[in-house]
Short mmCIF file of C-alpha atoms in Angstrom, two decimals:
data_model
loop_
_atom_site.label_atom_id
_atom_site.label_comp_id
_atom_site.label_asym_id
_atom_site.label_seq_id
_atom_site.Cartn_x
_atom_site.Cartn_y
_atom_site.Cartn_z
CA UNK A 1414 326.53 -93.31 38.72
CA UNK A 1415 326.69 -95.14 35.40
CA UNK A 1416 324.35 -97.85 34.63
CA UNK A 1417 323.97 -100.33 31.75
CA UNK A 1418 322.35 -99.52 28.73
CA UNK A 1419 317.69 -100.09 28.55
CA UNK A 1420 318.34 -101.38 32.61
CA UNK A 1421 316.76 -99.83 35.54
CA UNK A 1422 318.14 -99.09 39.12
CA UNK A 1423 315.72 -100.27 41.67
CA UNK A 1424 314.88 -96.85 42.50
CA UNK A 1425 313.56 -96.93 39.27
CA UNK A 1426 311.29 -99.43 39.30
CA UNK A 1427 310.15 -98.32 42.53
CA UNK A 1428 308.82 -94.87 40.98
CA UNK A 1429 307.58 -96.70 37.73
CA UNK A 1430 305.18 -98.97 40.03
CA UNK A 1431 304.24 -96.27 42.00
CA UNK A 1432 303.01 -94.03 38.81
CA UNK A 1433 300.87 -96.82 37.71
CA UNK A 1434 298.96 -97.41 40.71
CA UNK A 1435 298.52 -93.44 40.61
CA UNK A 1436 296.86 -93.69 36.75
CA UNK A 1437 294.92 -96.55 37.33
CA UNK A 1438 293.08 -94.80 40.61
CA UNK A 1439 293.01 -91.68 38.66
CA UNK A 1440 290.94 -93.03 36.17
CA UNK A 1441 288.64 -95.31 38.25
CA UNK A 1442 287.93 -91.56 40.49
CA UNK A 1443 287.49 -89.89 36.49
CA UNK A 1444 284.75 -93.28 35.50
CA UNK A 1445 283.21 -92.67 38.63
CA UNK A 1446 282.51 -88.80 38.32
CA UNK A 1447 281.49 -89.04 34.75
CA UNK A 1448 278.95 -91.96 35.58
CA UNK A 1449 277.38 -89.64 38.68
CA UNK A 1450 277.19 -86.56 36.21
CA UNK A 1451 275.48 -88.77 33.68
CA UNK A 1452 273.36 -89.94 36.27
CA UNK A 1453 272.36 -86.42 38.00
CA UNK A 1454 271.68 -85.19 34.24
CA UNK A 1455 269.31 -87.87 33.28
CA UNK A 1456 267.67 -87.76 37.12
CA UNK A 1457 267.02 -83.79 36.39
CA UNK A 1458 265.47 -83.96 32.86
CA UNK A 1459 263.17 -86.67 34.23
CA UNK A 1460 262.22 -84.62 37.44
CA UNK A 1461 261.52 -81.50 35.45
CA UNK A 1462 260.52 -83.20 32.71
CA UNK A 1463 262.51 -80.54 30.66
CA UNK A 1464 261.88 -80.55 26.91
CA UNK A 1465 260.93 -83.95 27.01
CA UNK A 1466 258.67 -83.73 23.96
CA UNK A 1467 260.45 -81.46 22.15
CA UNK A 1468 263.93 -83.35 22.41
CA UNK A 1469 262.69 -87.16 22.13
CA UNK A 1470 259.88 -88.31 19.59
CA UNK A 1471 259.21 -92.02 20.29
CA UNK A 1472 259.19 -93.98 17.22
CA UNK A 1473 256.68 -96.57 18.86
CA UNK A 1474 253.04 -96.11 20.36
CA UNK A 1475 254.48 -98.10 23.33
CA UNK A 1476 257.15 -95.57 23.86
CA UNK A 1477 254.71 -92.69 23.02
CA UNK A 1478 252.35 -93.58 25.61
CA UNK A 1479 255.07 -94.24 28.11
CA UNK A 1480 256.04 -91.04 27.62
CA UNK A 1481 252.88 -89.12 27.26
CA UNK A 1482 252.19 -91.06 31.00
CA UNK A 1483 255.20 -89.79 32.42
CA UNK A 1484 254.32 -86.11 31.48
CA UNK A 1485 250.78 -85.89 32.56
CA UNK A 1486 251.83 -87.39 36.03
CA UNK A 1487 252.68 -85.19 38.87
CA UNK A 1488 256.68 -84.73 39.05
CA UNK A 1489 258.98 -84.76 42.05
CA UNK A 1490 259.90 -81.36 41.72
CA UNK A 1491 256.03 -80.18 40.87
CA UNK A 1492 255.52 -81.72 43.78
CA UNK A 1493 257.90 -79.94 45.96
CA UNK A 1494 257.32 -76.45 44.43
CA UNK A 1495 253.25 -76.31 45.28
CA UNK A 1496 253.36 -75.21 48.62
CA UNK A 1497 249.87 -75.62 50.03
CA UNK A 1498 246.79 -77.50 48.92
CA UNK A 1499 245.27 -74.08 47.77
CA UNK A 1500 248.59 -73.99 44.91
CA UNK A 1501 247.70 -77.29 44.03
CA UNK A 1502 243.82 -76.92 43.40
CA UNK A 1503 244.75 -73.95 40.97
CA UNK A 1504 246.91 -76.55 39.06
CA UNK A 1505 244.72 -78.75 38.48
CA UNK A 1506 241.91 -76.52 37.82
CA UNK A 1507 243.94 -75.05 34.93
CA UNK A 1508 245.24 -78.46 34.17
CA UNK A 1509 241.45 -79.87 33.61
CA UNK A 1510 239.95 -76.41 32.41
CA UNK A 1511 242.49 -75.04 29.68
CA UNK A 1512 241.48 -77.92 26.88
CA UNK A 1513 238.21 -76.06 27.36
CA UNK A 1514 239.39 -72.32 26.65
CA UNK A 1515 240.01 -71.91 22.82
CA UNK A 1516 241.78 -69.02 20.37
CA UNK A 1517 240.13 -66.72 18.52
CA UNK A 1518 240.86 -65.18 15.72
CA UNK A 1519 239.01 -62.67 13.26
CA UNK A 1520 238.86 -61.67 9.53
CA UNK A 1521 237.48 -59.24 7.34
CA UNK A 1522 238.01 -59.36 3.24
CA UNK A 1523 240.19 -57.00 1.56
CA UNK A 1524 240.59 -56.98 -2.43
CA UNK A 1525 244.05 -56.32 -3.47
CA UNK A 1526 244.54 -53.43 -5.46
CA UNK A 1527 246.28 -54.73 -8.51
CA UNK A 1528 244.10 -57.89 -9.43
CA UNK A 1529 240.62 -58.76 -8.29
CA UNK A 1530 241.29 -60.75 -5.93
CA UNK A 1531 239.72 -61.33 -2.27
CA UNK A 1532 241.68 -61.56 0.82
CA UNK A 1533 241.52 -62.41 4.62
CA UNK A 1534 243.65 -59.76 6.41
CA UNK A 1535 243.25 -60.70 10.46
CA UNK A 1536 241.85 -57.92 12.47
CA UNK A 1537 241.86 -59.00 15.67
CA UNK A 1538 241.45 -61.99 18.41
CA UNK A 1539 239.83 -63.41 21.60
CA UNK A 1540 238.91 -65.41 23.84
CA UNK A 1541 236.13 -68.32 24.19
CA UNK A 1542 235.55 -71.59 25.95
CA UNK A 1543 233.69 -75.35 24.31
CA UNK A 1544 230.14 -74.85 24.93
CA UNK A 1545 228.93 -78.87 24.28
CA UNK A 1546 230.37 -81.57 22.59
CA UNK A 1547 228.52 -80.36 19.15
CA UNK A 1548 230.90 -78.49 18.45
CA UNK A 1549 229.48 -74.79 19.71
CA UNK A 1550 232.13 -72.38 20.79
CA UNK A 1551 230.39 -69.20 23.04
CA UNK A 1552 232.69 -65.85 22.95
CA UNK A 1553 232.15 -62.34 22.86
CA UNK A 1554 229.59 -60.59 20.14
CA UNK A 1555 232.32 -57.57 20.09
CA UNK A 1556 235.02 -60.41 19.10
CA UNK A 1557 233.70 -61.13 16.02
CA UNK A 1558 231.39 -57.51 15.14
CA UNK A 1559 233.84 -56.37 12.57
CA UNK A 1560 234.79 -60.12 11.33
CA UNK A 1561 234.22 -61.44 7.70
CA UNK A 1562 235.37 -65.00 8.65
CA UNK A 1563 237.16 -66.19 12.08
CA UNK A 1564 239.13 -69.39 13.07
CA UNK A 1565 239.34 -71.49 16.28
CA UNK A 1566 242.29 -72.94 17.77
CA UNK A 1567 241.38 -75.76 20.19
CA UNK A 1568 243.87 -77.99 22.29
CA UNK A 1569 243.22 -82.08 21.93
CA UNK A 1570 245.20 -84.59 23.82
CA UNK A 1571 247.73 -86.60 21.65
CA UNK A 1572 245.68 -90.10 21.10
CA UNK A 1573 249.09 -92.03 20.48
CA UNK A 1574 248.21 -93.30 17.22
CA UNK A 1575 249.88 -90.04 15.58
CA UNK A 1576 252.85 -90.62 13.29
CA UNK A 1577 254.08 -87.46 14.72
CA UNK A 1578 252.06 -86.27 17.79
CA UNK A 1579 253.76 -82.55 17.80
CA UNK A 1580 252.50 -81.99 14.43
CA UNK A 1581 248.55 -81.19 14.27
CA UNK A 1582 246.52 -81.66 11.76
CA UNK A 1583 245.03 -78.54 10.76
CA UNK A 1584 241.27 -79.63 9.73
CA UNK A 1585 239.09 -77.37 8.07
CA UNK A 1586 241.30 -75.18 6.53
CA UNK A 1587 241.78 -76.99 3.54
CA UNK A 1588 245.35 -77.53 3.94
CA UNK A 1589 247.55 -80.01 1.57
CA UNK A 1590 250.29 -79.95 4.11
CA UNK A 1591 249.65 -80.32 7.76
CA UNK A 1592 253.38 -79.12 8.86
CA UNK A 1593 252.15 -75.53 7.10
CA UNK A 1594 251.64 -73.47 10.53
CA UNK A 1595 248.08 -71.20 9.53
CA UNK A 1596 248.52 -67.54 10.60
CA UNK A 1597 247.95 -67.07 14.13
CA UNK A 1598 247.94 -63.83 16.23
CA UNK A 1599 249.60 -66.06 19.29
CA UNK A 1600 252.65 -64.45 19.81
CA UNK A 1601 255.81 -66.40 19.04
CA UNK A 1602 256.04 -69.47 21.44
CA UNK A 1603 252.86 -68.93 23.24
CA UNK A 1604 251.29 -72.09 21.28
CA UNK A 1605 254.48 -74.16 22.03
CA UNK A 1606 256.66 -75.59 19.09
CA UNK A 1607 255.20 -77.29 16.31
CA UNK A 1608 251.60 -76.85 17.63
CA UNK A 1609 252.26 -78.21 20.84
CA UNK A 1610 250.55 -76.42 24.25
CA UNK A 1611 253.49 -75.04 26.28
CA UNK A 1612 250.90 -74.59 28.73
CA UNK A 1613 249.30 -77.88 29.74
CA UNK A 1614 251.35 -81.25 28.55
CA UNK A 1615 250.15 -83.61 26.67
CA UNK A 1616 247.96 -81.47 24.26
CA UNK A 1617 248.40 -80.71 20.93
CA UNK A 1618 247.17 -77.38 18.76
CA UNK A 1619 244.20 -78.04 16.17
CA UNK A 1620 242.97 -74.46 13.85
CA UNK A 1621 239.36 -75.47 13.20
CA UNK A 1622 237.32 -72.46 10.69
CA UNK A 1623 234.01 -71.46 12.74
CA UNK A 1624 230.60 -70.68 11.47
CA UNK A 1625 228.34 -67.90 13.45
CA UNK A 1626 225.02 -69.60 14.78
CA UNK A 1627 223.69 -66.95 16.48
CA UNK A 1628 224.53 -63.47 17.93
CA UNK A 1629 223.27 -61.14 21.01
CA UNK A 1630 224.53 -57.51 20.87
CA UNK A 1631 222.10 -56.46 23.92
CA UNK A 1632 223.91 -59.31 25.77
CA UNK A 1633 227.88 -59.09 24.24
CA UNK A 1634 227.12 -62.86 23.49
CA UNK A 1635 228.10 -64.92 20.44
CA UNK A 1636 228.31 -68.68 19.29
CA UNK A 1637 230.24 -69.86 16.93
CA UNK A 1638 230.03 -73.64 15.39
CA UNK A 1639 233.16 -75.86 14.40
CA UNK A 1640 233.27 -79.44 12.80
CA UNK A 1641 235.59 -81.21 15.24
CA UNK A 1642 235.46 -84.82 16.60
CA UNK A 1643 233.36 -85.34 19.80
CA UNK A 1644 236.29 -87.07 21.76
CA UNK A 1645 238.68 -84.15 20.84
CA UNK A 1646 235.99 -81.97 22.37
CA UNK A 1647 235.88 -80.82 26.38
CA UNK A 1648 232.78 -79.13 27.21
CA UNK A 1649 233.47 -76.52 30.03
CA UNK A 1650 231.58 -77.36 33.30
CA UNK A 1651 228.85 -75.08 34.02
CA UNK A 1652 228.32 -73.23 37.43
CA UNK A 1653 225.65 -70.89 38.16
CA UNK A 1654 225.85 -67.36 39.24
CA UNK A 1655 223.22 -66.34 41.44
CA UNK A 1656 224.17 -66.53 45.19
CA UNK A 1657 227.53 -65.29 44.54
CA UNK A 1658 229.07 -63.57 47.45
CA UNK A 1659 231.63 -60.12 47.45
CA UNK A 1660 235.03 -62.18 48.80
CA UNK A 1661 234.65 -65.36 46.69
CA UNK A 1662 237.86 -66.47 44.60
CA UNK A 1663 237.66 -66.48 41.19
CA UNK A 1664 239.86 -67.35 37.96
CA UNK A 1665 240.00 -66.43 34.43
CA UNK A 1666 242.06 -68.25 31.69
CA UNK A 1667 242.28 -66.74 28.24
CA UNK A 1668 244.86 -65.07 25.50
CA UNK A 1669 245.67 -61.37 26.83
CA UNK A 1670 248.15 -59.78 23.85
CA UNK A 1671 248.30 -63.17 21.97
CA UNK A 1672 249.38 -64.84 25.42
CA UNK A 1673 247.26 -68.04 24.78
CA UNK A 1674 246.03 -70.24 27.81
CA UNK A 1675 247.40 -67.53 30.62
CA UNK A 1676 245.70 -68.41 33.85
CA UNK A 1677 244.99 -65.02 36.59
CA UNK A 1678 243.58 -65.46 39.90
CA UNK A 1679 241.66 -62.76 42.09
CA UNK A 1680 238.58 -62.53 44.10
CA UNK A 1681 235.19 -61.49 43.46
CA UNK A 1682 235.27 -58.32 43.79
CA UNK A 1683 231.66 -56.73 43.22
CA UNK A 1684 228.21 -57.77 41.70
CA UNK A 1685 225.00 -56.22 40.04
CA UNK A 1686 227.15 -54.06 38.18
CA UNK A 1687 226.38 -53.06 34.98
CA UNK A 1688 228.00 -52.30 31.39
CA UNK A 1689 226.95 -50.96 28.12
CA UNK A 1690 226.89 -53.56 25.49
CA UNK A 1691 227.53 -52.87 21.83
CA UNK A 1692 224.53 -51.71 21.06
CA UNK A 1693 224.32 -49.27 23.85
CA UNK A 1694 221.71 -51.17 26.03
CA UNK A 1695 223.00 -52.02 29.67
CA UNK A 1696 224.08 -55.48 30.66
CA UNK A 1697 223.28 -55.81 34.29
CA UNK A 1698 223.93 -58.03 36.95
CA UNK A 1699 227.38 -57.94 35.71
CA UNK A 1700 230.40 -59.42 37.94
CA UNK A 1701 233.28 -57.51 38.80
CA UNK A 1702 236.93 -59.37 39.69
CA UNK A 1703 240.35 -57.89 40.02
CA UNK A 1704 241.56 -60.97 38.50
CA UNK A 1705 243.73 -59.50 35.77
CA UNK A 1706 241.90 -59.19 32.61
CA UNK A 1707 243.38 -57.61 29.23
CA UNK A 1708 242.54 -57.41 25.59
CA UNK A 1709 242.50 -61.04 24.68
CA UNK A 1710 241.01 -62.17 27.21
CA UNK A 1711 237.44 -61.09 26.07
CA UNK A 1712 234.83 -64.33 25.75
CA UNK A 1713 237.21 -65.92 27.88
CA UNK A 1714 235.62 -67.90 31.14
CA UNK A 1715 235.25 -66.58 34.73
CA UNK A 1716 235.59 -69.36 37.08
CA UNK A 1717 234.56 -70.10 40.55
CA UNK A 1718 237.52 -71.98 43.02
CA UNK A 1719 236.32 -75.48 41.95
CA UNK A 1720 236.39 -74.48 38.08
CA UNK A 1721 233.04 -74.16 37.40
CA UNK A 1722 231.80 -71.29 34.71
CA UNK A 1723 230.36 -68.20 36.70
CA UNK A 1724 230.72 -65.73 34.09
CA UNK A 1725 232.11 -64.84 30.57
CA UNK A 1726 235.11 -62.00 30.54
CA UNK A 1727 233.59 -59.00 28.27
CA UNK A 1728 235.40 -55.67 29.59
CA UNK A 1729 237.32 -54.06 31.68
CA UNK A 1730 237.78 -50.05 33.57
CA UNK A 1731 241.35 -48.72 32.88
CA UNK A 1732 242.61 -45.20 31.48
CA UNK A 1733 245.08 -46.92 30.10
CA UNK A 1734 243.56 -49.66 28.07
CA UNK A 1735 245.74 -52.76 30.11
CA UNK A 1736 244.67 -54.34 33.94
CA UNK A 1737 243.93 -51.88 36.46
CA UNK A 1738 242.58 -54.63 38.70
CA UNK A 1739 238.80 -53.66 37.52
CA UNK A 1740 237.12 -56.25 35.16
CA UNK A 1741 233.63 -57.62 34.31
CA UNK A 1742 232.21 -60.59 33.38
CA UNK A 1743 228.68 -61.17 32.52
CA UNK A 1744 227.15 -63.73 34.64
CA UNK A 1745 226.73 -67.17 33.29
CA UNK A 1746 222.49 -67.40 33.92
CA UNK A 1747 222.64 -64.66 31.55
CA UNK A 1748 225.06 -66.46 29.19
CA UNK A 1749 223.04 -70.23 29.58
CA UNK A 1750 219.94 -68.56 28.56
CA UNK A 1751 221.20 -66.69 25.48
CA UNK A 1752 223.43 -69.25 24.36
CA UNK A 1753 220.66 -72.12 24.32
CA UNK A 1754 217.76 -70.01 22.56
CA UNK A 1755 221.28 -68.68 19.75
CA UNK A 1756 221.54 -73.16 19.43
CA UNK A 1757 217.87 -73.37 19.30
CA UNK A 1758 216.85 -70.64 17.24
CA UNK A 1759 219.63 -68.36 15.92
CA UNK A 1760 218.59 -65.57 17.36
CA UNK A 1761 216.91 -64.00 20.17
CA UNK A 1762 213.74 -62.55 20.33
CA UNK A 1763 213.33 -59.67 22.88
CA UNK A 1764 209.95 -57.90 24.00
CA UNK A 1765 209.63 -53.93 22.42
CA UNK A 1766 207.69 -51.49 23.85
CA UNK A 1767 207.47 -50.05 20.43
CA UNK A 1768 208.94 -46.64 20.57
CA UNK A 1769 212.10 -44.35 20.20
CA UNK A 1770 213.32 -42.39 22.74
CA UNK A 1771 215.86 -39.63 23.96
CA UNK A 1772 219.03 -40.32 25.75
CA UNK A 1773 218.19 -39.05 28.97
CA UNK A 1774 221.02 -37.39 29.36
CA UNK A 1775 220.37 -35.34 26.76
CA UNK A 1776 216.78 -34.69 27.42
CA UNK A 1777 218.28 -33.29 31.19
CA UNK A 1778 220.66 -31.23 29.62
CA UNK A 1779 218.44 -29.89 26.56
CA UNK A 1780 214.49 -30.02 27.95
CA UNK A 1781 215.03 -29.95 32.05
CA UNK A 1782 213.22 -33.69 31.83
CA UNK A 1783 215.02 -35.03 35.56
CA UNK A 1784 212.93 -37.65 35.66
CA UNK A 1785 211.57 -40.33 32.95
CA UNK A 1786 212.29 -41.17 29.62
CA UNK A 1787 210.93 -38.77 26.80
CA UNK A 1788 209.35 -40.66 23.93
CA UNK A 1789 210.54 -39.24 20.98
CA UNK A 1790 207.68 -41.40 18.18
CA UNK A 1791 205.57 -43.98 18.55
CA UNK A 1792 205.67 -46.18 15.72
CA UNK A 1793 202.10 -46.29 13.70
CA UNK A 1794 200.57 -49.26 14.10
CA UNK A 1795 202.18 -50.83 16.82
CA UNK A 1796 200.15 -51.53 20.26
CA UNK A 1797 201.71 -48.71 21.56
CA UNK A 1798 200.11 -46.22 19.45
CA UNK A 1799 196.72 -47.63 19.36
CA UNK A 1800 196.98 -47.94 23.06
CA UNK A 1801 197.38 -44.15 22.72
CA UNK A 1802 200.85 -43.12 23.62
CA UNK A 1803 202.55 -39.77 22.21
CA UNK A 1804 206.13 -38.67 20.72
CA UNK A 1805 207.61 -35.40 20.13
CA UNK A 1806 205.01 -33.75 17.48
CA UNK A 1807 204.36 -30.66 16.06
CA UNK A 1808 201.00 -28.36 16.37
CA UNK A 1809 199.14 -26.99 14.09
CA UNK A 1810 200.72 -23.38 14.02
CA UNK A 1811 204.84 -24.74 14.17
CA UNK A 1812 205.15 -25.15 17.69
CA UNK A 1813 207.13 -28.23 19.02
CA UNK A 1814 205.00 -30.18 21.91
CA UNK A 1815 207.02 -32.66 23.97
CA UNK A 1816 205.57 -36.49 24.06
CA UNK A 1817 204.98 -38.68 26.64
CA UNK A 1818 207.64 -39.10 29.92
CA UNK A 1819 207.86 -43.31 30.55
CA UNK A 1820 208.23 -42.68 34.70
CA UNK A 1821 206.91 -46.14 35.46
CA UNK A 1822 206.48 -49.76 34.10
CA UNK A 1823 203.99 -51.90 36.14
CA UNK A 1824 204.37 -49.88 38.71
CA UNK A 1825 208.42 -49.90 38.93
CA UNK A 1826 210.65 -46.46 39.01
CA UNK A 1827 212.04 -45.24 35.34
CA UNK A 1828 214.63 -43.08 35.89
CA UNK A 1829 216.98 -43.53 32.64
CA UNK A 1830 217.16 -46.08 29.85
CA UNK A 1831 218.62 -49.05 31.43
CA UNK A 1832 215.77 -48.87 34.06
CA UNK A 1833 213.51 -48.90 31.10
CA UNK A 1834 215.37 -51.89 29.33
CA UNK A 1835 215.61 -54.10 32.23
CA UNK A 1836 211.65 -53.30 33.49
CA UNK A 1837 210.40 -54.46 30.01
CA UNK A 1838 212.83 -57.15 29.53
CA UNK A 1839 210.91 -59.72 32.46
CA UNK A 1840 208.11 -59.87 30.09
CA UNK A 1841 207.66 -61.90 26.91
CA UNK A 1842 206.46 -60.66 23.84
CA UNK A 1843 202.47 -60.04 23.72
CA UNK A 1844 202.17 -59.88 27.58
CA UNK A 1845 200.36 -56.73 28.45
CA UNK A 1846 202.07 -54.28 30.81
CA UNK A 1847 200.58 -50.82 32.36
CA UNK A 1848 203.22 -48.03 31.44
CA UNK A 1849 202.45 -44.57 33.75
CA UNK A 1850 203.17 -41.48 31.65
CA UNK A 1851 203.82 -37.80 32.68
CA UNK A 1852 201.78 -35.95 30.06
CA UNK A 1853 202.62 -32.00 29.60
CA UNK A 1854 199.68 -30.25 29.51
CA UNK A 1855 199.49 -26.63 28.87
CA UNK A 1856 196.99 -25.02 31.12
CA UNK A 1857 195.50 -21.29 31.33
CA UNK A 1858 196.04 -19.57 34.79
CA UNK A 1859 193.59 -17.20 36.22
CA UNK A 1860 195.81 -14.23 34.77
CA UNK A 1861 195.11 -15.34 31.37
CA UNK A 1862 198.78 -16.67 30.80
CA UNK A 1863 199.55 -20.04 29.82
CA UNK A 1864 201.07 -22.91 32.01
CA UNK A 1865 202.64 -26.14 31.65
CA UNK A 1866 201.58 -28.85 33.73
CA UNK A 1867 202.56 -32.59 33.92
CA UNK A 1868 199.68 -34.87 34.01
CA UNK A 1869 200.21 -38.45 35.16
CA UNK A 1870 198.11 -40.90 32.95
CA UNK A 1871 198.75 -44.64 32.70
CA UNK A 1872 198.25 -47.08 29.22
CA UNK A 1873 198.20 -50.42 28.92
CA UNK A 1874 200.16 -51.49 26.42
CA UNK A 1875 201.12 -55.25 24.71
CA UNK A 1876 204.29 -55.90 23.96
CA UNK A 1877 206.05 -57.00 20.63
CA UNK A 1878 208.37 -59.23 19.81
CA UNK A 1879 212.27 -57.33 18.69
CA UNK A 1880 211.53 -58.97 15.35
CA UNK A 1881 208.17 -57.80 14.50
CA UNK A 1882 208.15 -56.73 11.02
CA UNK A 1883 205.33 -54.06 11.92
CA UNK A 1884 207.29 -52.24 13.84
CA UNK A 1885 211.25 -52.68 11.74
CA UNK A 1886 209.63 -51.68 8.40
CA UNK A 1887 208.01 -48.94 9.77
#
């Protein structure tokens, strides 16, 4: 059918309208979906709260604190994913308790081989938790044996006056630029990005150089001093441990293989254990948990279910040097006592019975002794030896004579040394204790031949004091 040139049939113009009307509703149905998929995005970074910090810094202390408000309060979905009251208390127990647990790490000086100069080469890290709001950090002796110099990483909230709140000021270490990360042992990520705590929001990274107040090998117990502001400070709430019962829950938070701030949970799983500190003497009353502890978390804190301190990680029983669901903590009455007389004095002064003596696993196994500890010298001059105790000494024509066997302290059962250790150690230095002594005799039977006897004879004796110069010079 021919038509006239730039006209159209009305078949035409019937199609042309109808093509329209399809566009136009095509691209009100495309506004629509794009303004729901905008929406849906926007509602699920707020509801997860996904990166928040790391994507947006607010250029404004209003918008800082707006945000900082919207991160430390509990989320929809945070909300929905705690399933029971019980998941909830361990939130917020971690929540209030992390800004409390700090990063450790250790030092020793090494001189470099073509120029005289010193350097710090890290050898190791720990765990440790704010003592007081002075400043004093308590960890593990064993953390810092070896160390030269160590450094504390502490989280502080973000006080909203920061020109850049993910960037911490490193204080103490001297640094001209604050955006100059310090060496760390965290592993990559564990501290967050730029400082910031991936662990608990709102909380910020600040390295902090410690100085050693005090130290207790016999006890695994330490305390460090750093210069930090009192509000950046959060003093770890302090719980007792006596009255514990087998069955309890418990919690530790420290930095197992760099992991910094990782939170396990467990149960109480035995107490009035004991360990060998680093000096050999036992630590007793120890508490045992199967909440999972691994190197790192050392000097980290023990916690009861409402957060309170019960004891201070400080080993654990495993072939294989990781978790095997057997750990130890020392309890914190042993840790409150040692830490305030490390504050008050530097050091601790222990009551000495003033002698030396044999493993008593050795004297079984070399001398038949199965019972008592074998004094091996007296020291001259000490109360012990005017009180009239004996060592290992030899007669007049060569022959070896065994000393005195330690089988009781006022009256209580010696059996080996940590029997010994813990008898003497509910004294104070110059009380005056009776100490019962099997004394071998040799003795002449009817037959004319010679006999060894053990006589039981008790001393008493006065204690001294662990820093007696009498008795270290001698």
């Amino acid at each position: 059918m021919n038509h006239e040139e730039g006209k159209q049939t009305p078949s035409e113009l019937s199609n042309d309208k109808s093509r329209r009307k399809l566009l136009k509703s095509a691209s009100s149905t495309l506004t629509l979906l794009l303004n729901t998929a905008a929406a849906s995005a926007m509602e699920t970074l707020i509801e997860e709260g996904s990166d928040t910090e790391t994507n947006f810094l607010p250029s404004s202390p209003e918008q800082f604190n707006t945000v900082i408000s919207v991160q430390n309060s509990p989320t929809p979905s945070a909300r929905v994913l705690c399933a029971d009251s019980e998941e909830e208390n361990r939130i917020s127990i971690f929540q209030r308790v992390a800004p409390s647990v700090v990063y450790i790490d250790t030092f020793s000086e090494k001189r470099d081989v073509f120029s005289a100069n010193v350097m710090e080469v890290p050898i190791g890290s720990g765990s440790g938790f704010i003592w007081d709001d002075e400043g004093h950090i308590v960890t593990n002796f064993h953390v810092v044996q070896e160390a030269k110099s160590a450094q504390v990483a502490i989280l502080t909230q973000f006080s909203g006056n920061e020109r850049n709140p993910l960037i911490s000021a490193r204080k103490g270490l001297d640094l001209k630029d604050a955006t100059v990360n310090p060496f760390t042992s965290a592993r990559p990520g564990a501290l967050g990005i730029s400082g910031t705590s991936s662990a608990v929001t709102g909380f910020t990274r600040e390295i902090f150089k410690a100085k050693v107040v005090g130290v207790d090998p016999t006890k695994d117990i330490a305390v460090l001093k750093i210069d930090a502001e009192k509000a950046n400070l959060r003093p770890i709430e302090v719980g007792v441990s006596q009255g514990l019962r087998v069955g309890q829950g418990s919690l530790a938070i420290g930095n197992p293989f760099g992991l910094d701030h990782t939170l396990t949970t467990g149960v109480i799983s035995g107490i009035g254990r004991e360990v060998k500190s680093p000096t050999g003497r036992p630590i007793s009353n120890v508490i045992q948990t199967d909440a999972a502890i691994n190197p790192g978390n050392s000097g980290g804190p023990l916690l009861d279910s409402s957060g309170r301190l019960i004891g201070m990680a400080t080993a654990i029983y495993s072939p294989s040097g990781a978790s095997a669901g057997v750990g130890f903590a020392i309890p914190v009455d042993t840790v409150k006592y040692v830490v305030e007389r490390l504050i008050q004095n530097g050091q601790i002064v222990r009551p000495l019975l003033g002698v030396s003596i044999l493993d008593s696993q050795q004297a079984r196994q070399a001398l038949g002794i199965t019972r008592g500890i074998l004094i091996l010298e007296v020291k001259p001059g000490t109360p012990a030896a005017k009180a009239g105790l004996r060592g290992l000494r030899r007669s007049e024509n060569g022959i070896v004579e065994i000393g005195d066997i330690i089988v009781a302290i006022e009256g209580n059962s010696i059996e080996k040394e940590g029997d010994l250790f813990k008898a003497i150690e509910t004294f104070e230095p110059g009380d005056v204790v009776k100490v019962t002594v099997n004394r071998p005799e040799v003795d002449i039977n009817d037959d004319g031949t010679p006999e060894i006897k053990l006589k039981e004879i008790s001393f008493s004796v006065r204690l001294i004091a662990s820093d007696d110069t009498t008795f270290l010079q001698r």
